[in-house]
Amino acid sequence: MADTLTVRTAGIATVQDLGRVGRSRYGLPANGAADQHSARVANVLCGNDERAPLLEITALDFACRPSTDILVAVTGAPADLTVDGAVRPQWEPVPVRAGETVRVTGIRRGLRVYLAVLGSFEADYLQGSCAPDTILGFGPALRDGDELTLRTACPPLDHPFSRIPLFRLNAPVPPFPTSWTIDVTDGPDRAEFGDTGTRLYDAPFTVSPQSNHIGLRLRGAVPRRVTQGEVLSRGVPIGAVEVPAGDELLVLHRGRGVTAGYPVLAVVTATGLSALGQVRPGQTIRFRHRTLDQAVTAHRAQRGAVDALRTRVRTAFDALRVPVPAPVGS
C-alpha cells in the first residue's frame, strides 16, 4: 500500500499550487496559493519543484500524521509548529517520523500557512493545476480523515556530528506587520480620478470581513471618478484596484473573474500580491505607489532570494544524502 499523510484536524485547508498560468484566455481564473512567495519557499525548502502541490492552511488549527518518515517545511504567517508536541521552527526543513503528529496552531498576524512535504503528494489536476476553483466546484477543502498519497519517503535525518537534525538555511522571511503596506502601480484608468486619485495613498483602508481569495473589500476614503460614462467590461489583471460606485474599494486577487466593468485605479505588484494574501479582516492597509521599474526590481530581488535558497537547500541535501525528488509529472 502507498504511504499517506492523514489529516487529523482539517480546519480550513486545501491542496494548492501556483495556479493556472496562461488559462485566462479560456475564461479560467488563475487561483493558486494566495501568498505565492511563502508557497514557493515551502516547496524549495523541501527540495521540490516550486510548482508542486502543497497545503494552504487558512486561519484555523491543522494537524496531520504520516505513515512513513517524511520531511516537511511550514512557511507563511507566524504560527506554532509542533511534531508530537515538540516545538519545531517555521521556514526550515523539519524531519517527521512515521506516526508522529504535525500540528500547526495559533496562526497570527497573517492569515495563511503553507505546509510542503518532500516529494509532494498525489493530486487531481484541472487545466494544468491542482488549485481549487470554487466556481467550477473543483478541489474541495480537506476534511478530517482525508488521506493524501505521498510520492516519496525520507530516510531519518541526523546531523553527522551531534546526531540531531540541523538546518540553518536562512530562508527569505517577509515581514508580518499589524498594518500592511501594499505596493501598487498606476492602473489603466488613473486619469479618470483626477486629484481624488491621491486618496489611495493618503490614508489607510480597513479590510472588510467580506473578503476572500476572489478579492478584498476595503473601507476608507474612496477616490471618485471625475469623468462620466460607462466602463465597458474588459479583461482585468490579478491585483486590479477597482473603484465601484459605493464606499468600498475592491482589490481583485487570484480567484478573480477574468473580466470586469469597474474603473481600475491601480494594480498591485507581484510582491504586493503575496503580502495581500496574508492580510486579515480588520487589519489596515496603506497603498504605496511604485513605478513599473521599481515593481520589476522588487520582484526580481524576491525571486533571486528564492533561487539562492534553492542552491543552499541542494547543498545541504547533498551533504545529508537527502534524496532530491523528481519534479511532479516527470
Short mmCIF file of C-alpha atoms in Angstrom, two decimals:
data_model
loop_
_atom_site.label_atom_id
_atom_site.label_comp_id
_atom_site.label_asym_id
_atom_site.label_seq_id
_atom_site.Cartn_x
_atom_site.Cartn_y
_atom_site.Cartn_z
CA MET A 1 0.00 0.00 0.00
CA ALA A 2 1.14 3.56 -0.71
CA ASP A 3 2.28 5.73 2.16
CA THR A 4 -0.08 8.52 3.14
CA LEU A 5 -0.44 11.76 5.04
CA THR A 6 -3.65 11.55 7.08
CA VAL A 7 -5.47 14.75 8.02
CA ARG A 8 -6.38 14.65 11.71
CA THR A 9 -7.70 18.23 12.13
CA ALA A 10 -8.58 19.87 8.84
CA GLY A 11 -9.57 23.38 9.92
CA ILE A 12 -9.67 25.28 6.62
CA ALA A 13 -7.05 23.59 4.45
CA THR A 14 -6.80 22.97 0.71
CA VAL A 15 -4.36 21.38 -1.71
CA GLN A 16 -2.79 24.21 -3.71
CA ASP A 17 -0.06 25.03 -6.17
CA LEU A 18 0.87 28.23 -8.03
CA GLY A 19 -2.31 28.24 -10.12
CA ARG A 20 -3.37 28.09 -13.77
CA VAL A 21 -0.84 30.16 -15.63
CA GLY A 22 -2.00 31.31 -19.07
CA ARG A 23 -5.56 29.99 -18.77
CA SER A 24 -7.28 33.39 -18.63
CA ARG A 25 -7.76 33.16 -22.41
CA TYR A 26 -10.19 30.33 -21.69
CA GLY A 27 -12.05 32.31 -19.02
CA LEU A 28 -10.47 30.45 -16.10
CA PRO A 29 -9.28 32.35 -13.01
CA ALA A 30 -5.66 31.75 -12.06
CA ASN A 31 -6.39 30.74 -8.44
CA GLY A 32 -3.49 29.04 -6.63
CA ALA A 33 -1.73 29.99 -3.40
CA ALA A 34 -2.72 33.45 -2.21
CA ASP A 35 0.80 34.05 -0.85
CA GLN A 36 2.90 32.81 -3.75
CA HIS A 37 6.21 33.70 -2.10
CA SER A 38 5.55 31.62 1.03
CA ALA A 39 4.28 28.71 -1.10
CA ARG A 40 7.38 28.78 -3.31
CA VAL A 41 9.72 28.87 -0.31
CA ALA A 42 7.94 25.95 1.40
CA ASN A 43 8.44 23.74 -1.65
CA VAL A 44 12.02 24.87 -2.19
CA LEU A 45 12.86 24.06 1.44
CA CYS A 46 11.69 20.51 0.75
CA GLY A 47 13.75 20.22 -2.42
CA ASN A 48 10.60 20.23 -4.55
CA ASP A 49 9.80 21.99 -7.77
CA GLU A 50 8.23 25.27 -6.61
CA ARG A 51 5.05 24.37 -8.53
CA ALA A 52 4.47 21.11 -6.62
CA PRO A 53 1.21 20.60 -4.68
CA LEU A 54 1.27 21.65 -1.03
CA LEU A 55 -1.23 22.55 1.70
CA GLU A 56 -2.62 26.03 2.25
CA ILE A 57 -3.93 26.35 5.82
CA THR A 58 -6.16 29.37 6.48
CA ALA A 59 -6.70 30.89 9.94
CA LEU A 60 -7.64 27.71 11.86
CA ASP A 61 -5.58 24.97 13.52
CA PHE A 62 -4.45 21.97 11.47
CA ALA A 63 -2.96 18.55 12.24
CA CYS A 64 -1.78 15.59 10.16
CA ARG A 65 0.11 12.32 10.60
CA PRO A 66 2.31 10.47 8.06
CA SER A 67 2.53 6.71 7.69
CA THR A 68 6.25 6.94 6.83
CA ASP A 69 9.23 9.17 7.63
CA ILE A 70 8.92 12.50 5.82
CA LEU A 71 10.47 15.95 5.65
CA VAL A 72 8.17 18.97 5.87
CA ALA A 73 8.52 22.74 5.73
CA VAL A 74 5.99 25.21 7.12
CA THR A 75 6.03 28.83 5.94
CA GLY A 76 3.62 31.75 5.79
CA ALA A 77 2.10 33.54 8.75
CA PRO A 78 3.63 33.09 12.22
CA ALA A 79 2.17 30.04 13.95
CA ASP A 80 3.07 27.36 16.48
CA LEU A 81 4.52 24.28 14.76
CA THR A 82 4.96 21.09 16.79
CA VAL A 83 5.88 17.50 15.97
CA ASP A 84 4.48 15.12 18.61
CA GLY A 85 4.37 18.08 21.00
CA ALA A 86 7.96 19.21 20.42
CA VAL A 87 8.31 22.77 19.09
CA ARG A 88 9.84 22.99 15.63
CA PRO A 89 10.82 26.05 13.54
CA GLN A 90 8.96 27.53 10.61
CA TRP A 91 10.83 28.41 7.43
CA GLU A 92 13.23 25.46 7.82
CA PRO A 93 13.00 21.76 6.80
CA VAL A 94 11.70 19.61 9.67
CA PRO A 95 12.06 15.78 9.81
CA VAL A 96 8.96 13.86 10.92
CA ARG A 97 8.98 10.16 11.81
CA ALA A 98 6.22 7.78 10.84
CA GLY A 99 3.21 8.10 13.16
CA GLU A 100 4.21 11.46 14.62
CA THR A 101 1.58 14.20 14.61
CA VAL A 102 2.36 17.52 12.96
CA ARG A 103 0.31 20.41 14.35
CA VAL A 104 0.00 23.99 13.14
CA THR A 105 -1.82 26.12 15.71
CA GLY A 106 -2.20 29.74 16.73
CA ILE A 107 -1.90 31.35 13.27
CA ARG A 108 -1.43 35.06 13.89
CA ARG A 109 -0.57 38.40 12.29
CA GLY A 110 -1.07 36.84 8.86
CA LEU A 111 -3.87 34.63 7.54
CA ARG A 112 -2.32 31.68 5.71
CA VAL A 113 0.30 28.99 6.42
CA TYR A 114 1.85 26.65 3.83
CA LEU A 115 2.93 23.07 4.52
CA ALA A 116 5.06 21.27 1.94
CA VAL A 117 6.33 17.68 2.04
CA LEU A 118 9.50 16.40 0.40
CA GLY A 119 8.39 14.77 -2.84
CA SER A 120 4.90 16.30 -2.51
CA PHE A 121 1.80 14.12 -2.83
CA GLU A 122 -0.67 12.99 -5.46
CA ALA A 123 -3.35 15.47 -6.51
CA ASP A 124 -6.07 15.87 -9.12
CA TYR A 125 -5.43 18.39 -11.89
CA LEU A 126 -7.61 20.70 -13.96
CA GLN A 127 -6.05 22.63 -16.84
CA GLY A 128 -2.54 22.02 -15.55
CA SER A 129 -3.12 22.91 -11.88
CA CYS A 130 -4.46 21.29 -8.73
CA ALA A 131 -5.62 24.67 -7.33
CA PRO A 132 -9.26 24.67 -6.20
CA ASP A 133 -11.81 26.62 -8.22
CA THR A 134 -14.94 27.39 -6.21
CA ILE A 135 -16.90 28.47 -9.29
CA LEU A 136 -16.32 25.17 -11.07
CA GLY A 137 -16.59 23.14 -7.87
CA PHE A 138 -13.10 21.68 -8.32
CA GLY A 139 -10.80 20.88 -5.41
CA PRO A 140 -12.91 20.83 -2.24
CA ALA A 141 -11.43 21.74 1.14
CA LEU A 142 -9.87 18.90 3.10
CA ARG A 143 -11.84 17.12 5.82
CA ASP A 144 -10.85 15.20 8.93
CA GLY A 145 -9.74 11.71 7.94
CA ASP A 146 -8.74 12.56 4.36
CA GLU A 147 -5.58 10.82 3.15
CA LEU A 148 -3.04 12.28 0.74
CA THR A 149 -0.85 9.77 -1.10
CA LEU A 150 2.83 10.61 -0.61
CA ARG A 151 5.17 10.41 -3.61
CA THR A 152 8.43 9.99 -1.65
CA ALA A 153 9.58 8.83 1.76
CA CYS A 154 12.55 10.44 3.51
CA PRO A 155 15.12 8.45 5.49
CA PRO A 156 15.66 9.52 9.12
CA LEU A 157 17.89 12.58 9.26
CA ASP A 158 20.68 13.07 11.79
CA HIS A 159 23.40 15.68 11.94
CA PRO A 160 26.65 13.80 11.17
CA PHE A 161 28.31 15.00 14.38
CA SER A 162 25.79 15.97 17.04
CA ARG A 163 23.19 13.41 15.88
CA ILE A 164 20.37 15.91 15.84
CA PRO A 165 18.61 17.31 12.79
CA LEU A 166 20.14 20.62 11.80
CA PHE A 167 19.15 23.09 9.10
CA ARG A 168 20.05 26.77 9.04
CA LEU A 169 19.12 27.73 5.51
CA ASN A 170 18.22 31.39 6.09
CA ALA A 171 15.01 31.40 4.07
CA PRO A 172 13.77 34.84 2.93
CA VAL A 173 11.05 35.50 5.53
CA PRO A 174 8.83 38.51 4.71
CA PRO A 175 7.54 40.85 7.43
CA PHE A 176 4.14 40.22 9.00
CA PRO A 177 3.13 43.64 10.38
CA THR A 178 -0.11 44.63 12.10
CA SER A 179 -0.63 47.33 9.46
CA TRP A 180 0.36 46.44 5.91
CA THR A 181 1.96 48.49 3.14
CA ILE A 182 0.97 47.21 -0.29
CA ASP A 183 2.83 48.35 -3.41
CA VAL A 184 0.82 49.33 -6.49
CA THR A 185 1.46 50.79 -9.92
CA ASP A 186 -0.86 53.09 -11.88
CA GLY A 187 -3.89 51.40 -13.38
CA PRO A 188 -5.27 51.99 -16.88
CA ASP A 189 -7.97 54.37 -15.58
CA ARG A 190 -5.82 56.55 -13.32
CA ALA A 191 -6.62 59.71 -15.31
CA GLU A 192 -10.36 59.29 -14.67
CA PHE A 193 -9.90 60.14 -10.98
CA GLY A 194 -8.13 63.48 -11.26
CA ASP A 195 -6.87 64.82 -7.95
CA THR A 196 -9.02 62.38 -5.95
CA GLY A 197 -6.74 59.54 -7.07
CA THR A 198 -4.22 60.55 -4.40
CA ARG A 199 -6.70 59.44 -1.73
CA LEU A 200 -5.48 55.92 -2.39
CA TYR A 201 -2.17 56.85 -0.75
CA ASP A 202 -3.24 59.46 1.80
CA ALA A 203 -4.90 57.30 4.45
CA PRO A 204 -5.21 53.64 5.45
CA PHE A 205 -8.03 51.33 4.40
CA THR A 206 -9.59 48.63 6.59
CA VAL A 207 -10.12 45.10 5.26
CA SER A 208 -13.76 44.03 5.39
CA PRO A 209 -14.83 40.58 6.64
CA GLN A 210 -16.46 40.14 3.21
CA SER A 211 -13.05 39.38 1.70
CA ASN A 212 -11.71 36.12 0.29
CA HIS A 213 -9.41 34.65 -2.38
CA ILE A 214 -11.51 36.29 -5.11
CA GLY A 215 -10.91 39.77 -3.79
CA LEU A 216 -10.68 42.08 -0.80
CA ARG A 217 -13.18 44.78 0.10
CA LEU A 218 -11.62 47.83 1.71
CA ARG A 219 -13.30 50.63 3.68
CA GLY A 220 -11.85 54.13 3.76
CA ALA A 221 -11.68 57.43 1.90
CA VAL A 222 -12.53 56.11 -1.56
CA PRO A 223 -11.31 58.04 -4.64
CA ARG A 224 -14.05 59.26 -7.00
CA ARG A 225 -14.21 59.37 -10.78
CA VAL A 226 -14.30 62.85 -12.30
CA THR A 227 -15.39 61.59 -15.73
CA GLN A 228 -18.78 60.34 -16.90
CA GLY A 229 -19.85 57.31 -18.88
CA GLU A 230 -19.89 53.57 -18.52
CA VAL A 231 -16.79 51.40 -18.38
CA LEU A 232 -17.07 48.50 -20.79
CA SER A 233 -16.35 45.05 -19.41
CA ARG A 234 -12.79 44.03 -20.30
CA GLY A 235 -10.01 41.81 -19.11
CA VAL A 236 -8.62 42.79 -15.72
CA PRO A 237 -5.35 41.67 -14.10
CA ILE A 238 -4.90 39.99 -10.76
CA GLY A 239 -4.35 42.80 -8.29
CA ALA A 240 -6.65 45.32 -10.00
CA VAL A 241 -7.77 48.02 -7.55
CA GLU A 242 -11.32 48.71 -8.69
CA VAL A 243 -13.49 51.65 -7.65
CA PRO A 244 -17.22 50.85 -7.82
CA ALA A 245 -19.90 53.47 -7.16
CA GLY A 246 -20.00 52.97 -3.40
CA ASP A 247 -17.98 53.39 -0.24
CA GLU A 248 -15.57 50.47 -0.72
CA LEU A 249 -12.59 49.61 -2.88
CA LEU A 250 -12.31 46.18 -4.48
CA VAL A 251 -8.88 44.60 -4.86
CA LEU A 252 -9.03 41.52 -7.07
CA HIS A 253 -6.93 38.53 -6.06
CA ARG A 254 -6.12 35.18 -7.60
CA GLY A 255 -9.68 33.85 -7.71
CA ARG A 256 -10.94 36.88 -9.63
CA GLY A 257 -13.04 36.56 -12.77
CA VAL A 258 -11.07 37.45 -15.86
CA THR A 259 -13.37 40.32 -16.92
CA ALA A 260 -14.93 43.22 -15.01
CA GLY A 261 -16.53 46.60 -15.64
CA TYR A 262 -15.34 48.90 -12.85
CA PRO A 263 -12.61 51.52 -13.42
CA VAL A 264 -9.16 50.30 -12.38
CA LEU A 265 -7.27 52.98 -10.46
CA ALA A 266 -4.16 50.92 -9.65
CA VAL A 267 -2.70 47.41 -9.89
CA VAL A 268 -0.99 45.60 -7.01
CA THR A 269 2.57 44.50 -7.81
CA ALA A 270 3.68 40.86 -7.81
CA THR A 271 5.38 41.21 -4.42
CA GLY A 272 2.40 43.15 -3.08
CA LEU A 273 0.05 40.32 -4.07
CA SER A 274 1.84 37.84 -1.83
CA ALA A 275 1.60 40.27 1.09
CA LEU A 276 -2.05 40.90 0.28
CA GLY A 277 -2.68 37.15 0.56
CA GLN A 278 -1.78 37.39 4.26
CA VAL A 279 -3.91 40.38 5.26
CA ARG A 280 -6.59 39.51 7.82
CA PRO A 281 -10.08 41.05 8.03
CA GLY A 282 -9.95 44.05 10.35
CA GLN A 283 -6.31 44.85 9.60
CA THR A 284 -5.38 48.07 7.82
CA ILE A 285 -3.63 48.61 4.51
CA ARG A 286 -1.70 51.57 3.19
CA PHE A 287 -1.00 51.66 -0.51
CA ARG A 288 2.40 52.80 -1.76
CA HIS A 289 2.92 53.99 -5.33
CA ARG A 290 5.67 52.33 -7.34
CA THR A 291 6.86 52.76 -10.90
CA LEU A 292 6.97 49.75 -13.20
CA ASP A 293 10.77 49.67 -12.90
CA GLN A 294 10.59 49.65 -9.10
CA ALA A 295 7.97 46.87 -9.16
CA VAL A 296 10.06 44.72 -11.51
CA THR A 297 13.20 45.27 -9.43
CA ALA A 298 11.42 44.19 -6.22
CA HIS A 299 10.01 41.11 -7.92
CA ARG A 300 13.40 40.10 -9.29
CA ALA A 301 15.00 40.58 -5.88
CA GLN A 302 12.39 38.34 -4.23
CA ARG A 303 12.76 35.65 -6.87
CA GLY A 304 16.55 35.92 -6.65
CA ALA A 305 16.38 35.25 -2.90
CA VAL A 306 14.33 32.10 -3.57
CA ASP A 307 16.82 30.94 -6.22
CA ALA A 308 19.71 31.44 -3.80
CA LEU A 309 17.80 29.45 -1.16
CA ARG A 310 17.34 26.63 -3.67
CA THR A 311 21.12 26.40 -4.05
CA ARG A 312 21.64 26.26 -0.28
CA VAL A 313 18.97 23.56 0.06
CA ARG A 314 20.59 21.45 -2.65
CA THR A 315 23.98 21.75 -0.94
CA ALA A 316 22.54 20.76 2.46
CA PHE A 317 20.56 17.86 1.00
CA ASP A 318 23.63 16.55 -0.83
CA ALA A 319 25.68 16.67 2.41
CA LEU A 320 23.00 14.78 4.35
CA ARG A 321 22.21 12.41 1.45
CA VAL A 322 18.59 13.51 1.31
CA PRO A 323 17.07 12.23 -1.95
CA VAL A 324 16.03 15.14 -4.17
CA PRO A 325 12.56 14.33 -5.55
CA ALA A 326 11.79 14.31 -9.25
CA PRO A 327 9.50 17.14 -10.42
CA VAL A 328 5.79 16.41 -10.25
CA GLY A 329 4.60 14.94 -13.54
CA SER A 330 8.03 13.57 -14.55
#
